[in-house]
Short mmCIF file of C-alpha atoms and ligand atoms in Angstrom, two decimals:
data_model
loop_
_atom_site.label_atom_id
_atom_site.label_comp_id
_atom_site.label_asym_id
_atom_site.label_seq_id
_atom_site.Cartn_x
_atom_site.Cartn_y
_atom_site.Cartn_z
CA UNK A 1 17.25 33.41 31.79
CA UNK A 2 14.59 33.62 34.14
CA UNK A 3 13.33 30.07 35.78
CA UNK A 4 9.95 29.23 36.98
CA UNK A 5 9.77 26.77 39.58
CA UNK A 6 6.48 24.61 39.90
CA UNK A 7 6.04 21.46 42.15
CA UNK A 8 3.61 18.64 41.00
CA UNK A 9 2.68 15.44 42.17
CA UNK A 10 3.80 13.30 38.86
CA UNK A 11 6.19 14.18 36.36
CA UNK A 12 5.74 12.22 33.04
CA UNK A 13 7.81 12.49 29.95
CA UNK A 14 6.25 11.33 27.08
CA UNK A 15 2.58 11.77 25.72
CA UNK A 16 1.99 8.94 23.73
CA UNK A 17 0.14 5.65 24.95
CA UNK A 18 2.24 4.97 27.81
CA UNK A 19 2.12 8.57 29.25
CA UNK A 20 -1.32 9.43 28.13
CA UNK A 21 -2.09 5.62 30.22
CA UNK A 22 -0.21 7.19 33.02
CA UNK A 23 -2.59 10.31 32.70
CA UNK A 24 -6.21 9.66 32.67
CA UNK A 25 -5.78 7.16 35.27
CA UNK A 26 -4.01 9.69 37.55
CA UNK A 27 -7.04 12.09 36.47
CA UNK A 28 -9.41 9.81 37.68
CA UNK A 29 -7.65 9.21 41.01
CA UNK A 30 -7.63 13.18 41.52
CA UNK A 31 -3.70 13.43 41.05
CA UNK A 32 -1.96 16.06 39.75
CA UNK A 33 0.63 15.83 37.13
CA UNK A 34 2.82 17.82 34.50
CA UNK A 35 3.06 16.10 31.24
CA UNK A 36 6.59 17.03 28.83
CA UNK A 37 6.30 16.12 25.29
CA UNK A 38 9.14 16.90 23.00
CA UNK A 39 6.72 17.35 20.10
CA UNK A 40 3.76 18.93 19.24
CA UNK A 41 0.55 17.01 18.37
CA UNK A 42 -0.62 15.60 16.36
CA UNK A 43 2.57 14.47 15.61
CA UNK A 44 3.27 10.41 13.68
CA UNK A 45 5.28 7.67 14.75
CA UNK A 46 6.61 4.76 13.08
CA UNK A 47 3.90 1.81 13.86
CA UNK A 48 1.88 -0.78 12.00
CA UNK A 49 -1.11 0.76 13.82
CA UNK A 50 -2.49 -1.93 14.60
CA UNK A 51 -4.65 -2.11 18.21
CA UNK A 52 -5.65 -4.98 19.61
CA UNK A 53 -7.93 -5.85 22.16
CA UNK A 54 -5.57 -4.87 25.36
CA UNK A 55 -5.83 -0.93 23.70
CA UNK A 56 -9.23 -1.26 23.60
CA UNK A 57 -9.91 -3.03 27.60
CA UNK A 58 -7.55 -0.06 28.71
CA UNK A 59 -9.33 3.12 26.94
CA UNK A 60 -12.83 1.33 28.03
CA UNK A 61 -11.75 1.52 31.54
CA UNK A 62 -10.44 4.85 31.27
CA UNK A 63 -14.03 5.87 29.95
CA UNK A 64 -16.61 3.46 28.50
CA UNK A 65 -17.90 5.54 25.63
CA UNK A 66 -14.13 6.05 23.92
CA UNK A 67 -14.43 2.91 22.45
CA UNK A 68 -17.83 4.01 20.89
CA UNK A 69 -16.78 7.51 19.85
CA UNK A 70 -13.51 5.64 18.05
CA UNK A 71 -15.49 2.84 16.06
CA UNK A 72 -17.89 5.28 15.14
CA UNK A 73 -15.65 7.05 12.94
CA UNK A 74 -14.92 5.26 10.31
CA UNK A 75 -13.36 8.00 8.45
CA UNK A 76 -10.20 7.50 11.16
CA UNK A 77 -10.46 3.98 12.48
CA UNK A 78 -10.86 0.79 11.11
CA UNK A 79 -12.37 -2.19 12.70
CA UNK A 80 -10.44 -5.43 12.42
CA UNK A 81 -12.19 -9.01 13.41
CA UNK A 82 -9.16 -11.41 13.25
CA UNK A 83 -5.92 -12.20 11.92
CA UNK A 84 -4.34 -13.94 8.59
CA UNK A 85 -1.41 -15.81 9.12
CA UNK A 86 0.61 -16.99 5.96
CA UNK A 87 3.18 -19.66 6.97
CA UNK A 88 6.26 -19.89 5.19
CA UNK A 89 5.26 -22.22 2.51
CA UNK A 90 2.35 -19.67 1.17
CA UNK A 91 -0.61 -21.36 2.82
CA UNK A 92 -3.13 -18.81 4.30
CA UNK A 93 -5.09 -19.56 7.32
CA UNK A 94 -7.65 -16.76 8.56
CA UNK A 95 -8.51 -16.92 12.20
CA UNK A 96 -11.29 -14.29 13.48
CA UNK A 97 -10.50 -12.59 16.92
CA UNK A 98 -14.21 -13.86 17.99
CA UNK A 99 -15.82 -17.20 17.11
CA UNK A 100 -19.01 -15.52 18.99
CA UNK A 101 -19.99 -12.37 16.95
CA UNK A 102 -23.35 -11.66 16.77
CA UNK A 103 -24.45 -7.91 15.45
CA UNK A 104 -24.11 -6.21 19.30
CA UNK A 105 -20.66 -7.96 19.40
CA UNK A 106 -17.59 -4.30 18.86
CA UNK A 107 -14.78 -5.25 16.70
CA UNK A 108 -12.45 -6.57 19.41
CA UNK A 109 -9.55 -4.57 17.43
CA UNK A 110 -8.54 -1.51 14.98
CA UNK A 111 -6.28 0.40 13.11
CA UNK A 112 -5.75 3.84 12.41
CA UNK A 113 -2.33 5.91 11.60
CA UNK A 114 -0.67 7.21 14.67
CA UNK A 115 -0.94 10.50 13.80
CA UNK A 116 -4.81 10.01 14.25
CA UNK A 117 -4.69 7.76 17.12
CA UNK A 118 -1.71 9.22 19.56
CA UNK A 119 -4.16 12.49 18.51
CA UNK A 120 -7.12 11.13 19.72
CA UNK A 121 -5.78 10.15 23.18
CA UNK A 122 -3.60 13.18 23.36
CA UNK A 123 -7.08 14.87 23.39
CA UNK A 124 -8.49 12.96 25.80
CA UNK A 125 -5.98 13.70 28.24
CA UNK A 126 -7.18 17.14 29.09
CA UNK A 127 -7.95 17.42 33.18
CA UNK A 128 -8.21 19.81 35.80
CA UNK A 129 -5.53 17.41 37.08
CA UNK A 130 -3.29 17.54 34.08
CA UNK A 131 -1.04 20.27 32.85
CA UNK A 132 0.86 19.53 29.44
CA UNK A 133 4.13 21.47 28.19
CA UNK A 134 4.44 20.11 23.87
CA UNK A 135 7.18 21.61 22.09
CA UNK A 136 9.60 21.05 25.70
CA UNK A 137 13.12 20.23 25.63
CA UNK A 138 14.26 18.56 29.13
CA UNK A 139 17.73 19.58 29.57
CA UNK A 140 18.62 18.00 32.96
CA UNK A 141 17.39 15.42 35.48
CA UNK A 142 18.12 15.54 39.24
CA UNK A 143 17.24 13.66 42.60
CA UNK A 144 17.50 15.49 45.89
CA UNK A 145 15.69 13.99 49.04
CA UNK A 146 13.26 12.07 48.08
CA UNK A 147 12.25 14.01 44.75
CA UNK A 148 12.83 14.76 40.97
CA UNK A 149 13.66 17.78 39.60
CA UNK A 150 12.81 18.49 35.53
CA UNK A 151 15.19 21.40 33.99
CA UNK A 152 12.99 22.57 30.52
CA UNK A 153 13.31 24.94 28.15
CA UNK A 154 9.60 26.19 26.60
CA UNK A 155 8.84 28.83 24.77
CA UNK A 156 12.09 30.49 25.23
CA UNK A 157 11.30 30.27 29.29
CA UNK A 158 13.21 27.55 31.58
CA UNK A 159 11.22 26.01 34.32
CA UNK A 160 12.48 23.25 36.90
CA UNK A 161 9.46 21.11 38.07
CA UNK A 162 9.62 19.36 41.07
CA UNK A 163 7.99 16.19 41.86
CA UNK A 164 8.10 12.99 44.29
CA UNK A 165 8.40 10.59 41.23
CA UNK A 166 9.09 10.55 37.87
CA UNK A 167 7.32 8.67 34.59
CA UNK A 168 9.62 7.89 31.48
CA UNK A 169 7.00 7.57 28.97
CA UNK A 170 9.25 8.84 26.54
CA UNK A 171 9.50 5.18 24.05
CA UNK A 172 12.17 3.65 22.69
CA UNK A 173 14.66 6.26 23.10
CA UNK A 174 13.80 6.91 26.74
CA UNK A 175 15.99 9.59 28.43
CA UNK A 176 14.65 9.02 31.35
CA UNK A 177 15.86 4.71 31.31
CA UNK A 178 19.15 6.01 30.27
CA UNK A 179 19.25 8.19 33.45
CA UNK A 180 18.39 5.83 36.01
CA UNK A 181 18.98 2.54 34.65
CA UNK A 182 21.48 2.42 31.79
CA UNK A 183 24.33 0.90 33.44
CA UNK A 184 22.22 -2.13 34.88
CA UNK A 185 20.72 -3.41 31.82
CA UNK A 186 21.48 -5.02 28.60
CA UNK A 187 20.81 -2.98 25.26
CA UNK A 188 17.16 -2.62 25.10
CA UNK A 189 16.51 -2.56 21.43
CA UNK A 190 15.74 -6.28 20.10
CA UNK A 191 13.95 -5.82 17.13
CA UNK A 192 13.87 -3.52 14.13
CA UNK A 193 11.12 -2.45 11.71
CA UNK A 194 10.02 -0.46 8.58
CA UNK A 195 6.74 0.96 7.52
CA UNK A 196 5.14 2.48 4.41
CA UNK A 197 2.39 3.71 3.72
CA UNK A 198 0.31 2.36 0.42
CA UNK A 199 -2.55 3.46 -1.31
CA UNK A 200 -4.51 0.92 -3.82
CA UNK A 201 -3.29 -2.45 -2.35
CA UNK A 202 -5.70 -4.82 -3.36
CA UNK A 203 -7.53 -8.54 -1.80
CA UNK A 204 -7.78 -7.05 1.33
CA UNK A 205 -9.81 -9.15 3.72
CA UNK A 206 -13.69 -8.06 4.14
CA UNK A 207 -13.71 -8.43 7.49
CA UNK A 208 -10.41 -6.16 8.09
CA UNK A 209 -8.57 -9.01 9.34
CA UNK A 210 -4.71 -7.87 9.71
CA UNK A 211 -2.21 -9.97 7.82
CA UNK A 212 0.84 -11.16 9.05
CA UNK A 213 3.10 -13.03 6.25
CA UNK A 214 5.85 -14.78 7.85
CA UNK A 215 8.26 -15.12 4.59
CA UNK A 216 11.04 -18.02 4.82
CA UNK A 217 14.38 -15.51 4.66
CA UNK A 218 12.28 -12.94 7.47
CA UNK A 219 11.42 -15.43 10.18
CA UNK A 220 11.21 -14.81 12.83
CA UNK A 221 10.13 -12.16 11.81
CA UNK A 222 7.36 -11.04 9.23
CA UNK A 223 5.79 -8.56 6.31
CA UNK A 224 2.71 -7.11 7.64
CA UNK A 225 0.10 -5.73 5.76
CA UNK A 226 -2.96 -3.97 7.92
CA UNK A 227 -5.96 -2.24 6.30
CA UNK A 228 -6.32 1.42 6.73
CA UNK A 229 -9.34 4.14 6.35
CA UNK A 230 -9.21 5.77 3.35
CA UNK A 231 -8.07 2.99 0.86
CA UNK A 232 -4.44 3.20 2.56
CA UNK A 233 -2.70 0.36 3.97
CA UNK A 234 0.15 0.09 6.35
CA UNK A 235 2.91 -1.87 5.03
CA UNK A 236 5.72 -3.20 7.22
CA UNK A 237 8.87 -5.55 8.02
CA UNK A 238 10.11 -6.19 11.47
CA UNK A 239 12.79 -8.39 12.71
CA UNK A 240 15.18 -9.20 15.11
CA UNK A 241 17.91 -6.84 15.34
CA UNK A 242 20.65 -9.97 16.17
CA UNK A 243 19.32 -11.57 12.81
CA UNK A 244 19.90 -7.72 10.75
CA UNK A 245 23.37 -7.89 11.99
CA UNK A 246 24.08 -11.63 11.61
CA UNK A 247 22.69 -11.50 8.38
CA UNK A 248 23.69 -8.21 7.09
CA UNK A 249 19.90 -7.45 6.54
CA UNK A 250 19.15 -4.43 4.00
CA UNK A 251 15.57 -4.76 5.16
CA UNK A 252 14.61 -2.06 3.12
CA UNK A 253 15.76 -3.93 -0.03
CA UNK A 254 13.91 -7.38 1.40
CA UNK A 255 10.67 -5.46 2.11
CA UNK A 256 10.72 -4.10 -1.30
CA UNK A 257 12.19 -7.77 -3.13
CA UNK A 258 9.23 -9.15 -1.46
CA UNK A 259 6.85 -6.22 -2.48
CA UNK A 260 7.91 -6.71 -6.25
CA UNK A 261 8.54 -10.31 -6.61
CA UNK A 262 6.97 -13.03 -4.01
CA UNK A 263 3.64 -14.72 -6.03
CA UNK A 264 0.90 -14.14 -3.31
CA UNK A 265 2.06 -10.40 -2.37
CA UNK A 266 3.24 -8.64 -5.34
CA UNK A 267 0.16 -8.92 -7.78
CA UNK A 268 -1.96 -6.86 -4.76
CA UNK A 269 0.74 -4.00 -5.24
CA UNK A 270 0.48 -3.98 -9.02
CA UNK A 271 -1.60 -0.82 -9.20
CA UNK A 272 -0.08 0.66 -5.34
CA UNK A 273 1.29 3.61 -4.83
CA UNK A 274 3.65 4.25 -1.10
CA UNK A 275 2.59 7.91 -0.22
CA UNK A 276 5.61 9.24 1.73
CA UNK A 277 8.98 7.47 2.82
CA UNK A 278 9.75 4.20 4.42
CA UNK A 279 10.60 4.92 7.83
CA UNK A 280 12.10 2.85 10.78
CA UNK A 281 12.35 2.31 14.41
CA UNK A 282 13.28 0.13 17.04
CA UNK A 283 11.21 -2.41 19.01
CA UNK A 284 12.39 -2.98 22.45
CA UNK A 285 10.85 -6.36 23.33
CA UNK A 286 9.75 -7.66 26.45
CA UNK A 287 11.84 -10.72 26.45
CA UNK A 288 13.72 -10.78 29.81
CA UNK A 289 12.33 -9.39 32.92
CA UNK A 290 13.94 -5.82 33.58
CA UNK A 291 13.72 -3.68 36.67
CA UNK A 292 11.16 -1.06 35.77
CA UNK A 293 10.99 1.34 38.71
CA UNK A 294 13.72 2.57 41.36
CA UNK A 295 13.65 5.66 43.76
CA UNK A 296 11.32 8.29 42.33
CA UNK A 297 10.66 7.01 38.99
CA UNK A 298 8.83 4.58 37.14
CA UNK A 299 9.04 3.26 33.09
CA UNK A 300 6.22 2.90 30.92
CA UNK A 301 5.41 1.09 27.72
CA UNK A 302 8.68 1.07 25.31
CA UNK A 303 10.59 2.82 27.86
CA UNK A 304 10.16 -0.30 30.40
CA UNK A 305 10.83 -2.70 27.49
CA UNK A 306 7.30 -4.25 27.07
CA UNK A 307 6.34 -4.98 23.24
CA UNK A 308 4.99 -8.49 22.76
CA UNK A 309 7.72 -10.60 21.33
CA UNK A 310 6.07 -12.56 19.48
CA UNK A 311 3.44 -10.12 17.43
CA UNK A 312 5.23 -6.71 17.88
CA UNK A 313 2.49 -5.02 19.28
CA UNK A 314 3.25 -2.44 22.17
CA UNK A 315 0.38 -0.14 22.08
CA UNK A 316 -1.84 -1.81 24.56
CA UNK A 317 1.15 -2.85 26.77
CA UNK A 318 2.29 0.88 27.13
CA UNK A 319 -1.46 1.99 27.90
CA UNK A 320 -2.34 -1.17 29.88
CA UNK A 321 1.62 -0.17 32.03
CA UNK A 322 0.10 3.21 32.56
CA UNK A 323 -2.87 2.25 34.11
CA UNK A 324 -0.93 0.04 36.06
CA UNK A 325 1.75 3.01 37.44
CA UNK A 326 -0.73 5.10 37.61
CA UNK A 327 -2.48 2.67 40.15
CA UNK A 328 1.00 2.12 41.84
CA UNK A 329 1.34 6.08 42.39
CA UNK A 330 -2.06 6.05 44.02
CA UNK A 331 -0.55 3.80 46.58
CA UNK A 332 2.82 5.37 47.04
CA UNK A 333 0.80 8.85 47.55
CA UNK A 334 -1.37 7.31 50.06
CA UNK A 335 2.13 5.82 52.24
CA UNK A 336 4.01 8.54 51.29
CA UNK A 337 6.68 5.79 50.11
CA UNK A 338 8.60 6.49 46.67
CA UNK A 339 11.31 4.46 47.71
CA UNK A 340 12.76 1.22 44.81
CA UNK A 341 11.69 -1.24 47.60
CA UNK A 342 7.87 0.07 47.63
CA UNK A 343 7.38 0.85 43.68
CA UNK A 344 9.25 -2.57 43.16
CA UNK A 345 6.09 -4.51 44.64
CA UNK A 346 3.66 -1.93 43.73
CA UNK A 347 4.16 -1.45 40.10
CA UNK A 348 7.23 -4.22 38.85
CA UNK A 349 5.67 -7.00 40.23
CA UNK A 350 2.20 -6.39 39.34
CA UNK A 351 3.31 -5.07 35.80
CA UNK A 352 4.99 -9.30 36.06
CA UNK A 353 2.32 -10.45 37.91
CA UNK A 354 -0.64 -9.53 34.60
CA UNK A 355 1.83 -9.36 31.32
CA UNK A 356 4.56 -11.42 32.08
CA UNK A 357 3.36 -15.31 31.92
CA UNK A 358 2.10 -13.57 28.05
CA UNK A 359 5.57 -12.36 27.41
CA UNK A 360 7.02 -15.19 28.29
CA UNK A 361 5.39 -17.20 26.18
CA UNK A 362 5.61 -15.02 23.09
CA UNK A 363 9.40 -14.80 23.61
CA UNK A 364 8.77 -19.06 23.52
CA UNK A 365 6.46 -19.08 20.36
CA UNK A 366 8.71 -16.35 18.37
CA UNK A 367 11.97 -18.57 19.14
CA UNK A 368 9.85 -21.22 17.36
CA UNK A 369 8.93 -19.15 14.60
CA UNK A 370 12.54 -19.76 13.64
CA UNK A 371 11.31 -23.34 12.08
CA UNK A 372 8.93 -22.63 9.19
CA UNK A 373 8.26 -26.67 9.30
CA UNK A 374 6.67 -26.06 12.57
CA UNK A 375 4.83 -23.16 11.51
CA UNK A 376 3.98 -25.16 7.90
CA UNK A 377 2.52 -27.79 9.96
CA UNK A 378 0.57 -25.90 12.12
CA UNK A 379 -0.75 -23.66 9.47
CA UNK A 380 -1.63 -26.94 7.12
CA UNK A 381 -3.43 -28.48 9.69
CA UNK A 382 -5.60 -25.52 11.22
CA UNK A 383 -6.53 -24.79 7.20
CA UNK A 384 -8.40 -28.77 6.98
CA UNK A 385 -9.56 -28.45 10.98
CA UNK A 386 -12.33 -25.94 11.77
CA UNK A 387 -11.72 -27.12 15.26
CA UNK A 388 -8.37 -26.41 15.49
CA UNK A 389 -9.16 -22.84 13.94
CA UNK A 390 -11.42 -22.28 16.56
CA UNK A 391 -8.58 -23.40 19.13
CA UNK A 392 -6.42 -20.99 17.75
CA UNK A 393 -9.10 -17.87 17.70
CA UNK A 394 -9.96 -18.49 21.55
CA UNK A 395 -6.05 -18.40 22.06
CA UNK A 396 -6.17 -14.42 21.40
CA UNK A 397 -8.84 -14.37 24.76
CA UNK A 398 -7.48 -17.33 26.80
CA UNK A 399 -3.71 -17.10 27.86
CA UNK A 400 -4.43 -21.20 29.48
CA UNK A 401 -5.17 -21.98 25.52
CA UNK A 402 -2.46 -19.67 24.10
CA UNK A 403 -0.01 -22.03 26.68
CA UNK A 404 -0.68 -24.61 24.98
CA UNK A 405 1.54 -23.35 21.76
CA UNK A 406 4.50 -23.93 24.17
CA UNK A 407 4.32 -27.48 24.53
CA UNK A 408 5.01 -30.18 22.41
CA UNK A 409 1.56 -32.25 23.35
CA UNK A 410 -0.26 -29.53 21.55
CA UNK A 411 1.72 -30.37 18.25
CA UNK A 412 1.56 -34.17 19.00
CA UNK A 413 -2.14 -34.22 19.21
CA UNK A 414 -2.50 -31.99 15.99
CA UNK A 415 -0.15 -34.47 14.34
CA UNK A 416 -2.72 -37.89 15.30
CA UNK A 417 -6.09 -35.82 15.36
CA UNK A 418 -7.07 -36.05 11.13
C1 LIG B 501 7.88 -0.54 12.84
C2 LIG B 501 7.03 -0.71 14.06
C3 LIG B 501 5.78 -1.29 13.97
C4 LIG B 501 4.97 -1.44 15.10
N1 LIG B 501 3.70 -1.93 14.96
C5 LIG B 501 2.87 -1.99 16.02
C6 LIG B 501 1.51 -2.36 15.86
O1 LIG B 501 0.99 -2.58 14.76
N2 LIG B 501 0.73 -2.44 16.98
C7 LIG B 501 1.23 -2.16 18.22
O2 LIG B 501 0.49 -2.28 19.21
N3 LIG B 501 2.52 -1.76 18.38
C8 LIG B 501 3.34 -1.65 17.32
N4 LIG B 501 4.62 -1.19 17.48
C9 LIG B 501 5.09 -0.81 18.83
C10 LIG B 501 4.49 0.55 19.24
O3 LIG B 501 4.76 1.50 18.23
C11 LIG B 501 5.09 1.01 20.58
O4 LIG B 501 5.13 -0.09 21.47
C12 LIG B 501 4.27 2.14 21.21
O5 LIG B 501 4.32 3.29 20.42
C13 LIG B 501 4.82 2.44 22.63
O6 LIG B 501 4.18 3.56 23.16
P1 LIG B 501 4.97 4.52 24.15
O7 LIG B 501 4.01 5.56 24.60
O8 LIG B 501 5.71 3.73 25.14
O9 LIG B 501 6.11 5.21 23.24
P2 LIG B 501 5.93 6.18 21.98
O10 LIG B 501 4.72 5.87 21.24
O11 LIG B 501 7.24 6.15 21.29
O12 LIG B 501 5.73 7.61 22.65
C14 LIG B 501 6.78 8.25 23.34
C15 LIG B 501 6.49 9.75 23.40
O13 LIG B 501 7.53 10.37 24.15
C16 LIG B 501 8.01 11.53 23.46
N5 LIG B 501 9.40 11.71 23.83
C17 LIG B 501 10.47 10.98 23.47
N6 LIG B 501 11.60 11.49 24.02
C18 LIG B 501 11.22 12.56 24.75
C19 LIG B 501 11.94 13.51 25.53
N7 LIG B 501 13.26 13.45 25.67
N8 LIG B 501 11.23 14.49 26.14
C20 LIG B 501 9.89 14.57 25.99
N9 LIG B 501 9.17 13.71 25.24
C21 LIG B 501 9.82 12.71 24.64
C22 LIG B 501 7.82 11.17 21.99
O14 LIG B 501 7.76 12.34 21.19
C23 LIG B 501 6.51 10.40 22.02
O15 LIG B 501 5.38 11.26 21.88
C24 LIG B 501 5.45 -1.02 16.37
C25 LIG B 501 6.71 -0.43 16.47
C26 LIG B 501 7.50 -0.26 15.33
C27 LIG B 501 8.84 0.41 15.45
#
């Protein structure tokens, strides 16, 4: 077989959020990069699709009027304005992601399938700066002197693509961890989940809040159910893979038991229909600080480990770590320095440096999620105190607030304030 050689200045595999991150910011700082995507888009992938407001900082600063163009349509993307929590004993307590709305004010979040969204930035990708291969299959991986070399089969040709450093934007499943990093870390996948698609589920919140429904025998995990356009809804379970095991979890069975038979849930699905299968996936959570760069490459989103611990969402992390190596390569071009020591302080550390007091904490307020008392309280309390409400919303804003779910002074004054 013949084989094309080509020399960039990025390689990234992967073109979902994390590599389509990676992308328009090295667009914007003029570099050039080859993009290799194992599938061809639009293609789906298993999500709540929910987006929250680290999605939406990200794809403002990658372009201001994205934001626009995506609440626009309403026909793809729904606006959400806060969050219901139910706590293990059944009480409901709505919190809005903005106590300061006026009619100017953008939904601080949405939701859309994955198929539409991944689309949508997929799109938006296309640069004088960017090349993209879908449909590739990378066969092999190499470092000589200071670069990467990409082996990939396309369209019956082979091409090897040559590059200072590499981007494994490639999720969960990340070929490009396993190369460099496999032997050095502990198995990345810490939490499991399911989702279905419904049509006809019913008391859906006006406002598009998402619901999170944190039943006693999931915590600490929970049943999620998040509007969608068109009448559809996204119905999911995660939860900790050590607690599947433990536990000998069928959580297909439990998301369905719960579906059919818990008091609050089941009369909304009485008329629902799931269009399509249940699928699942696995949620590598940012709960330990991992390396996320060496010579010549860099990870991104899932790949690097970086979904919230406590609310499962990894969308904005793997767009927000994009923007972030893509800012780090910018750098390393300028020195001409692609060595572990310089992407260590120039993309780990920051990457630390912004998300990792946040993930810290969520790993904190998810290992309390494992006392529904706590939660009960909590959730009993915020329902009689508009105050504490209010607390709560600002904590989706102000990580100084959100700290305060970490310490026990924050339950002891909830427990004397009436
Ligand atoms: C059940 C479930 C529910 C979730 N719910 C939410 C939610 O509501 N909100 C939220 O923010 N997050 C949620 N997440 C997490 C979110 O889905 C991920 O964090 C996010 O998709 C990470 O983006 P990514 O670009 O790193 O990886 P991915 O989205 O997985 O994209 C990786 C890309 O790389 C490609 N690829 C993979 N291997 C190769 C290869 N060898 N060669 C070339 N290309 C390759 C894939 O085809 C894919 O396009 C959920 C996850 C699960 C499993």
């Amino acid at each position: 077989m013949n084989t094309q050689k080509l020399t960039t200045s990025v390689i990234i595999i992967g073109a979902g959020p994390a590599g389509a991150g990676t992308s328009f910011f090295l667009s914007k700082y003029q570099v050039p990069h080859i993009v290799i995507e194992k599938e061809t888009f639009p293609r789906d992938k298993v999500c709540g699709d929910a987006c929250s407001g680290k999605t939406a900082l990200v794809i403002n600063r990658a372009d201001a009027g994205w934001l626009s163009e995506i609440l626009a349509d309403a026909d793809s993307f729904t606006p959400s304005w806060g969050i219901t929590f139910v706590a293990p004993n059944g009480k409901t307590l709505d919190i809005p992601f903005t106590t300061t709305r006026t009619k100017e004010t953008k939904a601080p979040g949405f939701t859309a399938p994955r198929l539409t969204f991944d689309n949508f930035l997929f799109k938006k990708m296309a640069s004088p700066y960017c090349t993209i291969f879908q449909n590739a299959a990378v066969t092999n991986m190499t470092n000589s002197a200071n670069e990467v070399t990409v082996t990939m089969l396309h369209k019956e040709a082979q091409y090897e693509i040559t590059a200072p450093v590499i981007i494994g934007a490639d999720g969960d499943k990340s070929i490009v961890r396993k190369k460099y990093l496999n032997e050095h870390t502990a198995p990345k996948t810490s939490a499991v989940g399911l989702r279905g698609y419904y049509k006809g589920v019913t008391g859906m919140n006006s406002d598009n809040f998402i619901e999170l429904h944190f039943l006693p025998e999931m915590l600490p995990g929970y049943l999620w159910i998040f509007p969608l356009p068109g009448g559809m809804a996204n119905v999911g379970v995660g939860i900790l893979s050590e607690r599947v095991r433990e536990k000998k979890i069928n959580l297909r069975e439990q998301m369905l038991y719960a579906i059919k038979t818990n008091p609050q849930i089941a009369p909304r699905f009485a008329n629902a229909t799931l269009e399509g299968k249940i699928q699942g996936w696995g949620l590598p959570l940012g709960m330990t600080r991992q390396p996320l760069s060496g010579n010549n490459f860099m990870l991104t989103g899932d790949a690097a480990c970086l979904i919230d611990p406590f609310s499962g969402e990894g969308i904005g992390n793997a767009l927000y770590s994009g923007m972030l190596a893509a800012a780090a390569i910018k750098e390393a071009a300028e020195k001409n320095d692609y060595s572990g020591a310089f992407l260590k302080k120039a993309y780990d550390d920051v990457v630390y440096k912004r998300l990792g007091d946040e993930l810290k904490l969520s790993t904190t307020l998810q290992r309390l999620c494992k006392y529904p008392w706590l939660f009960n309280f909590v959730v009993n309390k915020a329902a009689k105190s508009p105050s504490l409400r209010n607390t709560i919303s600002g904590m989706f804003t102000d990580m100084d607030l959100r700290g305060q779910l970490s310490k026990p002074s924050f339950y002891f004054k909830i427990l004397v304030n009436k």
